[in-house]
CSV table of C-alpha atoms in Angstrom, one decimal:
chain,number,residue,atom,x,y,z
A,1301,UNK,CA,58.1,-87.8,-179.1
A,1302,UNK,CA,61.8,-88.3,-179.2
A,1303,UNK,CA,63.9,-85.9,-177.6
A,1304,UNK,CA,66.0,-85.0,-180.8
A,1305,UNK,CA,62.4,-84.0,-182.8
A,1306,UNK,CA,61.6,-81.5,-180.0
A,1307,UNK,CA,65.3,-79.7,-180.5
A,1308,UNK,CA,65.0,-80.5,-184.2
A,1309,UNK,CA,61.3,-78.6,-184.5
A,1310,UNK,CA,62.7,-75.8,-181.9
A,1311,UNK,CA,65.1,-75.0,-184.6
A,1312,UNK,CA,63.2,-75.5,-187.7
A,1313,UNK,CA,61.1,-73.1,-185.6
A,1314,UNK,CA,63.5,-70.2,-185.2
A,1315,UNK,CA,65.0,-71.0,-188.7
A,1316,UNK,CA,61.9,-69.9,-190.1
A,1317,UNK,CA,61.4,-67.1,-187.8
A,1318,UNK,CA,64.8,-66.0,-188.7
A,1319,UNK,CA,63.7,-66.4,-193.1
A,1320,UNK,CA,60.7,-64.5,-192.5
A,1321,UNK,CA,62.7,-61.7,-191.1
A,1322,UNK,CA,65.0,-61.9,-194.0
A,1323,UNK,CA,61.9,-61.5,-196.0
A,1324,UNK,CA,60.2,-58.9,-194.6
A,1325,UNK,CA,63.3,-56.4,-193.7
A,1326,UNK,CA,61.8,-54.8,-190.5
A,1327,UNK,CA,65.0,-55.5,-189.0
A,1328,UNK,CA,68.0,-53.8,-191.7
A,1329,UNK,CA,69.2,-57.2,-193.4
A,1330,UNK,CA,72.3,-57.0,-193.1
A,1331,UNK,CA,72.0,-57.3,-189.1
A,1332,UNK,CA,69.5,-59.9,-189.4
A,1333,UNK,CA,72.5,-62.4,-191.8
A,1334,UNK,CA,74.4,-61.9,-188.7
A,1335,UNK,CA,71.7,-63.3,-186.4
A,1336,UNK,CA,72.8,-66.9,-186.0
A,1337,UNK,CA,76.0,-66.2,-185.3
A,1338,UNK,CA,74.7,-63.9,-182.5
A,1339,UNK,CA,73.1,-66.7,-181.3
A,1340,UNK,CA,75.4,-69.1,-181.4
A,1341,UNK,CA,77.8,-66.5,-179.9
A,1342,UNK,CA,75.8,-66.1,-177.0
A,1343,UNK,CA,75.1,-69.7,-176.3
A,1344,UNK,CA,78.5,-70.4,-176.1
A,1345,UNK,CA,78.9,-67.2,-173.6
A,1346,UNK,CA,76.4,-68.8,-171.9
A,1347,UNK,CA,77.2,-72.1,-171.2
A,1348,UNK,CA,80.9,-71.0,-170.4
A,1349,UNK,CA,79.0,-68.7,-167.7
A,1350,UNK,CA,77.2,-71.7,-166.3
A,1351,UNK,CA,80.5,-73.7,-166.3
A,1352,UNK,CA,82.4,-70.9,-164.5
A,1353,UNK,CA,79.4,-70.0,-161.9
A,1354,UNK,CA,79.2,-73.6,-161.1
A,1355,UNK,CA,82.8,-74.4,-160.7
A,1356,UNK,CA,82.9,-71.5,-158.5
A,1357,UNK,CA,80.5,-72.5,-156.6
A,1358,UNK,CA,80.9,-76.3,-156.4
A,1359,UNK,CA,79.3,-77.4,-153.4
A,1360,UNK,CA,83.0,-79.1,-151.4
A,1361,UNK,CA,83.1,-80.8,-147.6
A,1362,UNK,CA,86.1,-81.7,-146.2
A,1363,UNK,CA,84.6,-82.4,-143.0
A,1364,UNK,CA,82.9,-85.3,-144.7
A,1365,UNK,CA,86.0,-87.0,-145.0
A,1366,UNK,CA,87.4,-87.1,-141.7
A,1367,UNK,CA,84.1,-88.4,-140.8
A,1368,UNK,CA,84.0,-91.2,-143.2
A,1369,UNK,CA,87.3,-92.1,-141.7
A,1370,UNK,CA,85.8,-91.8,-138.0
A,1371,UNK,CA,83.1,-94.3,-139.5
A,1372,UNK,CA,85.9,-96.5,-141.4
A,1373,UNK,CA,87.8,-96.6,-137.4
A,1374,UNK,CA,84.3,-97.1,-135.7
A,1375,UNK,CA,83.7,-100.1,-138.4
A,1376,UNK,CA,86.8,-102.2,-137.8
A,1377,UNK,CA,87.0,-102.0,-134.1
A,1378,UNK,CA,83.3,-103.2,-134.3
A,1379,UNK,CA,84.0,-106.5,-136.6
A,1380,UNK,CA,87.4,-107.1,-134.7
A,1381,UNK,CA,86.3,-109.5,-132.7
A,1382,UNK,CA,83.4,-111.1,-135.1
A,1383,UNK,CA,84.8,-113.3,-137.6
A,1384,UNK,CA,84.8,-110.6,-139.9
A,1385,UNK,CA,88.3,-109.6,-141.4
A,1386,UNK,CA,88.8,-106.3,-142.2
A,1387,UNK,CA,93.0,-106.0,-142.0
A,1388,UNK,CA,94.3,-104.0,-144.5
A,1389,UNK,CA,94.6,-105.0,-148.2
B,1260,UNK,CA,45.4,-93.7,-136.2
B,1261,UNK,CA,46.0,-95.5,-139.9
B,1262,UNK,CA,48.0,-98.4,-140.1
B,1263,UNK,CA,51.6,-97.5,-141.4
B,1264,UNK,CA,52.5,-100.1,-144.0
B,1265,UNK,CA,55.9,-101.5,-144.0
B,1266,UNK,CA,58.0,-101.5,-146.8
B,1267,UNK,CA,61.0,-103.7,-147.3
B,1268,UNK,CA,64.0,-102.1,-149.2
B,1269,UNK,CA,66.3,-104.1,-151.1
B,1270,UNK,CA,70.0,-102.8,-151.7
B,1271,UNK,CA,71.8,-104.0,-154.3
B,1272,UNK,CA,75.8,-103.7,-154.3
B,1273,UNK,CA,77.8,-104.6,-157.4
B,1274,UNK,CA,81.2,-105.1,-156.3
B,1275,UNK,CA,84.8,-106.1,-157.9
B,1276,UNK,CA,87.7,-106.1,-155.5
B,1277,UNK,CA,86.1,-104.9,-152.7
B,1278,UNK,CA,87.2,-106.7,-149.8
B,1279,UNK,CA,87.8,-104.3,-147.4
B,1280,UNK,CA,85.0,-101.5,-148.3
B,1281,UNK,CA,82.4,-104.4,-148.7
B,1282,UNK,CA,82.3,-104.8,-144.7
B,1283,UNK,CA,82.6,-101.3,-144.0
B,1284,UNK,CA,79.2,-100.7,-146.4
B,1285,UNK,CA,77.5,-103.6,-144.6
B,1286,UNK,CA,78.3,-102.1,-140.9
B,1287,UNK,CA,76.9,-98.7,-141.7
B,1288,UNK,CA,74.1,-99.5,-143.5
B,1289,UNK,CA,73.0,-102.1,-140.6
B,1290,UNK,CA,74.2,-99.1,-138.4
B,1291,UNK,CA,71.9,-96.1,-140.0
B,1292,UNK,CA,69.0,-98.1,-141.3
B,1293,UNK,CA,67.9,-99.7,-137.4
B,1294,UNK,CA,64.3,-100.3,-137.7
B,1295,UNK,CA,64.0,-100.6,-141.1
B,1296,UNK,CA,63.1,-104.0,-143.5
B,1297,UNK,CA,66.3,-104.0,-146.0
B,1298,UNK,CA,68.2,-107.2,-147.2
B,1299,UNK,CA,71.9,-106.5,-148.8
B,1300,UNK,CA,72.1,-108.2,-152.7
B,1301,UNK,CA,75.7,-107.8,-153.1
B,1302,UNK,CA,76.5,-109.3,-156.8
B,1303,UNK,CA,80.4,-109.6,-156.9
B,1304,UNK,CA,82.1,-110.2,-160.6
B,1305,UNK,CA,84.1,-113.2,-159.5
B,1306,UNK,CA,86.6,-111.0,-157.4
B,1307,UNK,CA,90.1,-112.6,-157.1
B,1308,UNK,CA,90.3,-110.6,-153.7
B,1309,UNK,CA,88.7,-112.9,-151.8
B,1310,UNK,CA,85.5,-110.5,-151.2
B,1311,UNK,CA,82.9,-113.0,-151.3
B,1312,UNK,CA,85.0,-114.6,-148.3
B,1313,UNK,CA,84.4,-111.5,-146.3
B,1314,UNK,CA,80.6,-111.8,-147.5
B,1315,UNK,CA,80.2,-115.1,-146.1
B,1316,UNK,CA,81.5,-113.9,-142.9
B,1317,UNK,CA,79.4,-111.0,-142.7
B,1318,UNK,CA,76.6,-113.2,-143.3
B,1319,UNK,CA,77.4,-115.3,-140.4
B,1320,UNK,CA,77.0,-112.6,-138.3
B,1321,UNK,CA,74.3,-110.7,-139.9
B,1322,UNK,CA,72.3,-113.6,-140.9
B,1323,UNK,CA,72.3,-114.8,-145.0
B,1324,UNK,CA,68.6,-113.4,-145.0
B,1325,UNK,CA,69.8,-109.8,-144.6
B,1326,UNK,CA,73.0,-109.9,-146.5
B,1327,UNK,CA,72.6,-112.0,-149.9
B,1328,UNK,CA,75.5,-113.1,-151.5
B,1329,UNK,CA,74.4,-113.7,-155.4
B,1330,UNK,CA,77.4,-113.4,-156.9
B,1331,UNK,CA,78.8,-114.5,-161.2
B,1332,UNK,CA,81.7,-115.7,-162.6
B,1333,UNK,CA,84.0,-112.7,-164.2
B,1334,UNK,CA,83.1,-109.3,-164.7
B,1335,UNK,CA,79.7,-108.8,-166.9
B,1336,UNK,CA,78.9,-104.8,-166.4
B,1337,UNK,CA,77.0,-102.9,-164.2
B,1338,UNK,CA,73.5,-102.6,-166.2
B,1339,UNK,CA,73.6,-107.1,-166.1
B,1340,UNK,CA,75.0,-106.7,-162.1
B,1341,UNK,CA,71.5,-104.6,-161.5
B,1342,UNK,CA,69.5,-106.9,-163.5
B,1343,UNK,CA,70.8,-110.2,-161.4
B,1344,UNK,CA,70.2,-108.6,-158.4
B,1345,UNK,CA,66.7,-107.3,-159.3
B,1346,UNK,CA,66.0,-111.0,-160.0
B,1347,UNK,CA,66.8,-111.9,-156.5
B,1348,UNK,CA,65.1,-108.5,-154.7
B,1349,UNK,CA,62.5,-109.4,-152.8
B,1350,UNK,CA,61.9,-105.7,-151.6
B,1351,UNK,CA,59.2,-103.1,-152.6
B,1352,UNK,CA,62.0,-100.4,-153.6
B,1353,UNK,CA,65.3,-100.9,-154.6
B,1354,UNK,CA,68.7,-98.7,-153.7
B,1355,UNK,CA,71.8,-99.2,-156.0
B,1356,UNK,CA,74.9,-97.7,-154.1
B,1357,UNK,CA,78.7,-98.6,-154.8
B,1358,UNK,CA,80.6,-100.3,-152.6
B,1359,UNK,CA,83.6,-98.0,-152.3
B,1360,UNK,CA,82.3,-95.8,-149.6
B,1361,UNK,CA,81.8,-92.9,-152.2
B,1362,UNK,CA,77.5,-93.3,-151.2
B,1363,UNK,CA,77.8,-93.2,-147.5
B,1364,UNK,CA,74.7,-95.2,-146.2
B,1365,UNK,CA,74.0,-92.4,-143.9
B,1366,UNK,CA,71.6,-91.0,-147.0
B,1367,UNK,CA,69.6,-93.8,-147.1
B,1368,UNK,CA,67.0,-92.8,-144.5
B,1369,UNK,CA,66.6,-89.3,-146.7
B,1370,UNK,CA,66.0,-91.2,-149.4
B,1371,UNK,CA,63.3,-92.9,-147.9
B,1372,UNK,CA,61.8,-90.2,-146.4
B,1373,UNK,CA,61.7,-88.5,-149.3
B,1374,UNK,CA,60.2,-91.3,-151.0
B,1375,UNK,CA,57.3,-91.6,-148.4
B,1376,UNK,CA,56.7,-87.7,-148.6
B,1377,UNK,CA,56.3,-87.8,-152.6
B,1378,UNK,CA,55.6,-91.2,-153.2
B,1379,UNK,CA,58.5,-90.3,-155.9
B,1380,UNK,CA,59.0,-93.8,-158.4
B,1381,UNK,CA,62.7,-92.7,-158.4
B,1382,UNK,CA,65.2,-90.4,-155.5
B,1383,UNK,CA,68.0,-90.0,-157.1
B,1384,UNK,CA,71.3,-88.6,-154.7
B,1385,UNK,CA,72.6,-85.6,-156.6
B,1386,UNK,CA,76.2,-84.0,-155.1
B,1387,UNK,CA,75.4,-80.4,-156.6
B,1388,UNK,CA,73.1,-78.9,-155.0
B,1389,UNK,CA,73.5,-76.7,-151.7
B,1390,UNK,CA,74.0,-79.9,-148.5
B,1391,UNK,CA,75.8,-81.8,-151.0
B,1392,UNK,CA,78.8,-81.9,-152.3
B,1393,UNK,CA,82.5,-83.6,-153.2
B,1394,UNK,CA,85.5,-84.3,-151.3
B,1395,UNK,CA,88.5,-85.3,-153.5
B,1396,UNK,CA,88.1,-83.5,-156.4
B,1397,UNK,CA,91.0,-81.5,-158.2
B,1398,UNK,CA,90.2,-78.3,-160.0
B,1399,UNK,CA,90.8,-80.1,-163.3
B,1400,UNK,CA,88.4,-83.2,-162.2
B,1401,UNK,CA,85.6,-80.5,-161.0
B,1402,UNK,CA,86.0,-78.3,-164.1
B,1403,UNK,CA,85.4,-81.6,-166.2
B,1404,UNK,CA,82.9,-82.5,-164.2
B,1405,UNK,CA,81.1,-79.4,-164.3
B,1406,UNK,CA,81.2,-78.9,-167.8
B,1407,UNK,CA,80.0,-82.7,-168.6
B,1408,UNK,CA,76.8,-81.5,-166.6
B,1409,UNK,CA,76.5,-78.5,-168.6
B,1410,UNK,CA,76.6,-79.9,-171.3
B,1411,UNK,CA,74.2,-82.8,-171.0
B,1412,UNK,CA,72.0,-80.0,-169.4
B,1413,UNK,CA,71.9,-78.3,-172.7
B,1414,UNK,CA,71.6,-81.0,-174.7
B,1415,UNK,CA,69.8,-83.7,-172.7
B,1416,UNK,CA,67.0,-81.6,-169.9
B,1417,UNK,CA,66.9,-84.8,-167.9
B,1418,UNK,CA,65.4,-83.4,-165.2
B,1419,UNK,CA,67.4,-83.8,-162.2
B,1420,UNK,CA,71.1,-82.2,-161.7
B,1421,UNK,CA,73.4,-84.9,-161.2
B,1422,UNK,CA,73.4,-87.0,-164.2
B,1423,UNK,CA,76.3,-89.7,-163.3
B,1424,UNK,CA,75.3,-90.1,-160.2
B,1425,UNK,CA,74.4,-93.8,-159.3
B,1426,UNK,CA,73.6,-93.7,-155.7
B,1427,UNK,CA,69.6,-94.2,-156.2
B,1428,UNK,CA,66.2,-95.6,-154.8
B,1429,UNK,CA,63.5,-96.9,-157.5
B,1430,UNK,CA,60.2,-98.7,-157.2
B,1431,UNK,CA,61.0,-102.3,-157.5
B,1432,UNK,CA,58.5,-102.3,-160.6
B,1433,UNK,CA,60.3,-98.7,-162.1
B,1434,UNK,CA,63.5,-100.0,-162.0
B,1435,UNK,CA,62.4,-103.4,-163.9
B,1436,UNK,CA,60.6,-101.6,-166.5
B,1437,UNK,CA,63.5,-98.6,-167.0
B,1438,UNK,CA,66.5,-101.3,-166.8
B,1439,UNK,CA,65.0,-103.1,-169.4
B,1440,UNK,CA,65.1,-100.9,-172.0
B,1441,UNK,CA,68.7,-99.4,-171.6
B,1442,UNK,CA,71.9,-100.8,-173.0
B,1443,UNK,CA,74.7,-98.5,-172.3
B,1444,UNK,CA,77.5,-99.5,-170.6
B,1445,UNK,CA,79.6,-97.7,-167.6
B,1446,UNK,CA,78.4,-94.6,-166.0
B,1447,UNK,CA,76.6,-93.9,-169.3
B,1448,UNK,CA,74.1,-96.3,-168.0
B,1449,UNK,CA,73.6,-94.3,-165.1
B,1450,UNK,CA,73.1,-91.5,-167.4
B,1451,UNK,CA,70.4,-93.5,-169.6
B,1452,UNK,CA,68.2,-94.8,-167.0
B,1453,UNK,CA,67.6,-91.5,-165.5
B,1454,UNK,CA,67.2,-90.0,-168.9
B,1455,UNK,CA,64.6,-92.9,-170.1
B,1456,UNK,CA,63.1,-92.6,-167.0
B,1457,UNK,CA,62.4,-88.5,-167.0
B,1458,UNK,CA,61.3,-89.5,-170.8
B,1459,UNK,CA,58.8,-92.2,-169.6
B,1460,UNK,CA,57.4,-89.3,-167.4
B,1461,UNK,CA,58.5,-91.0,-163.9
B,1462,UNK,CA,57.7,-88.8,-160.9
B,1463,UNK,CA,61.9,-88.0,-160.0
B,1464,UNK,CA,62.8,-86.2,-156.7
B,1465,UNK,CA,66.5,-85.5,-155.5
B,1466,UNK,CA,68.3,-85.5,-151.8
B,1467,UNK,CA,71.2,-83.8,-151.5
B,1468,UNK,CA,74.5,-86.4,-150.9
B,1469,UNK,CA,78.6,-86.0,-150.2
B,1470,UNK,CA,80.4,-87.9,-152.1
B,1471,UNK,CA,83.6,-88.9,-151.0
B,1472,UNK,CA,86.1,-89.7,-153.7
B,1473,UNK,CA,87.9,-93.6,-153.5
B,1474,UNK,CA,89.0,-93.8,-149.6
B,1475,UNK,CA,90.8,-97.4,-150.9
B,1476,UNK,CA,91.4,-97.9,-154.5
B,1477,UNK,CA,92.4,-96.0,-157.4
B,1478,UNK,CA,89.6,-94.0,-159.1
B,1479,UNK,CA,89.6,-93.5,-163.1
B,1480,UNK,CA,89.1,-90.5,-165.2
B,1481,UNK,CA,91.1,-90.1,-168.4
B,1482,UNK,CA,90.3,-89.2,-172.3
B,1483,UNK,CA,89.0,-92.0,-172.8
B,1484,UNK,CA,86.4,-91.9,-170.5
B,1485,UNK,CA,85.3,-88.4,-171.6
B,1486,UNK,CA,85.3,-89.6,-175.3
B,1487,UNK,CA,82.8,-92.5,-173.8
B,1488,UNK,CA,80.7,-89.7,-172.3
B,1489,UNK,CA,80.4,-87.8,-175.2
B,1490,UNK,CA,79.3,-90.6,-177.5
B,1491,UNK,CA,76.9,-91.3,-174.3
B,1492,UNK,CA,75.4,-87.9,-174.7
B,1493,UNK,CA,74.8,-88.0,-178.2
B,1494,UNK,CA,73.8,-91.9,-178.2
B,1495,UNK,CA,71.2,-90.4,-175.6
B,1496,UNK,CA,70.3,-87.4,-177.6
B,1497,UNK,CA,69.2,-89.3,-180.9
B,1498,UNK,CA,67.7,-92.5,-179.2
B,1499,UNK,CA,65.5,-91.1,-176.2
């Protein structure tokens, strides 16, 4: 099944979930109108949280760098004296 | 004591201008993969930097049966650079890395390992997860990519948590049969054969990698690239 039917029948899903509590006014109606935007709301909230957490958290490491340039050093010297030219661009 | 079978890995390097990471790639990958059965595909675009000289070179020294040289005539995409090369893999499993030192060959025995442990089809390298990471990255470049992974999270569930990332090892016989059915272009490519992939219900694991941004060369991120992204995502969303 295509990705887009699963998210399609999810909402479908909670659409009609959301009608039949229109219908059957357990919840006062005029809260339940307000539902989707609730939900939408909070989705938003949500993926701004995961956004923010992540960016705060962003895995860095500087110490790879001043490796890479140990390799890099470690790389010429090796090729310096094989036929292989690695000057500088 | 069972007999270990040997596998031979085939790493294919698409490369366009890369005349002085090329041999830098070549050295360290010789350097970290010692007792392993690899040959190099590098497939270079017709680069007017003379980096198919420095292949030749490096093939004198390494031998032309380890480092392959099977290169095309202007610059034809990444998704046809993989396909060439698969043509010419004679390997059980196949890595794709770039050749600007941004995959650092140093991963490539995790990746095998893992590979061996789960008998995974596909190790993808992700750079968010705790023992990986980036080096180079602004606040504005992290924040975008952050919320580009977010987002495709959301939208996508593809299964493993660095979408973009192209620093991979697939069974020879999983990357022919993803590759063939993805057209995308550009990092988006990278985005739909992973997505295909967790779609087509391949068994995906993920090793932790750094990723060091561009040591020589000029990286690119702009609006247009995001505007490419998000017409990725929702390509992806509606045909997989």
């Amino acid at each position: 099944m295509k990705h887009i039917v699963k998210i399609l029948s999810m909402v479908v899903g909670i659409s009609t979930f959301w009608i039949g509590l229109l219908q059957a006014a357990i919840v006062p109606r005029s809260h339940t109108w307000l539902l989707p935007i609730y939900f939408v709301v909070s989705l938003g909230c949500y993926g701004l949280l995961m956004v923010g957490t992540g960016l705060m958290q962003f895995p860095t490491c500087p110490q790879e760098a001043v490796l890479l340039q140990q390799d890099i050093a470690e790389a010429k010297d090796f090729f310096k004296h094989k036929g292989v030219d690695v000057g500088s661009d | 004591m069972a007999e270990e079978k040997k596998y031979k890995y085939s790493i294919i390097i698409p490369t366009y201008n890369e005349r002085l990471n090329i041999a830098l790639i070549v050295y360290l990958i010789f350097k970290h993969l010692r007792d392993v059965d690899f040959e190099i595909i590098v497939v270079d675009d017709g680069s007017p930097d003379g980096t198919q000289e420095i292949v030749k070179q490096l093939q004198n020294l390494y031998g032309e049966d380890r480092v392959l040289l099977r290169a095309r005539a202007k610059k034809l995409g990444l998704g046809t650079a993989y396909i060439h090369g698969l043509k010419h893999a004679s390997g059980d499993f196949v890595v794709i890395m770039d050749a600007d030192l941004s995959h650092h060959p140093k991963y490539l025995p995790s990746f095998i390992k893992k590979q061996l442990e789960t008998n995974a089809s596909i190790v993808t390298g992700t750079r968010y997860v705790k023992g990986g990471g980036v080096h180079g990255w602004n606040l504005m470049r992290k924040l975008t990519s952050r919320g580009a992974n977010v987002l495709a999270q959301t939208l996508l569930w593809p299964g493993v948590s660095d979408l973009t990332g192209s620093f991979r090892l697939y069974k020879k016989s999983v990357l022919e049969d993803v590759i063939s059915s993805c057209v995308s272009k550009g990092y988006v490519f990278q985005m739909e054969m992973i997505v295909r992939a967790t779609r087509k219900g391949y068994h995906i694991e993920e090793v932790p990698i750094t990723f060091v941004d561009r040591v020589f060369g000029t990286s690119k991120l702009g609006g247009s690239e995001i505007v490419e992204y998000l017409k990725g995502l929702v390509y992806l969303l509606l045909t997989t």
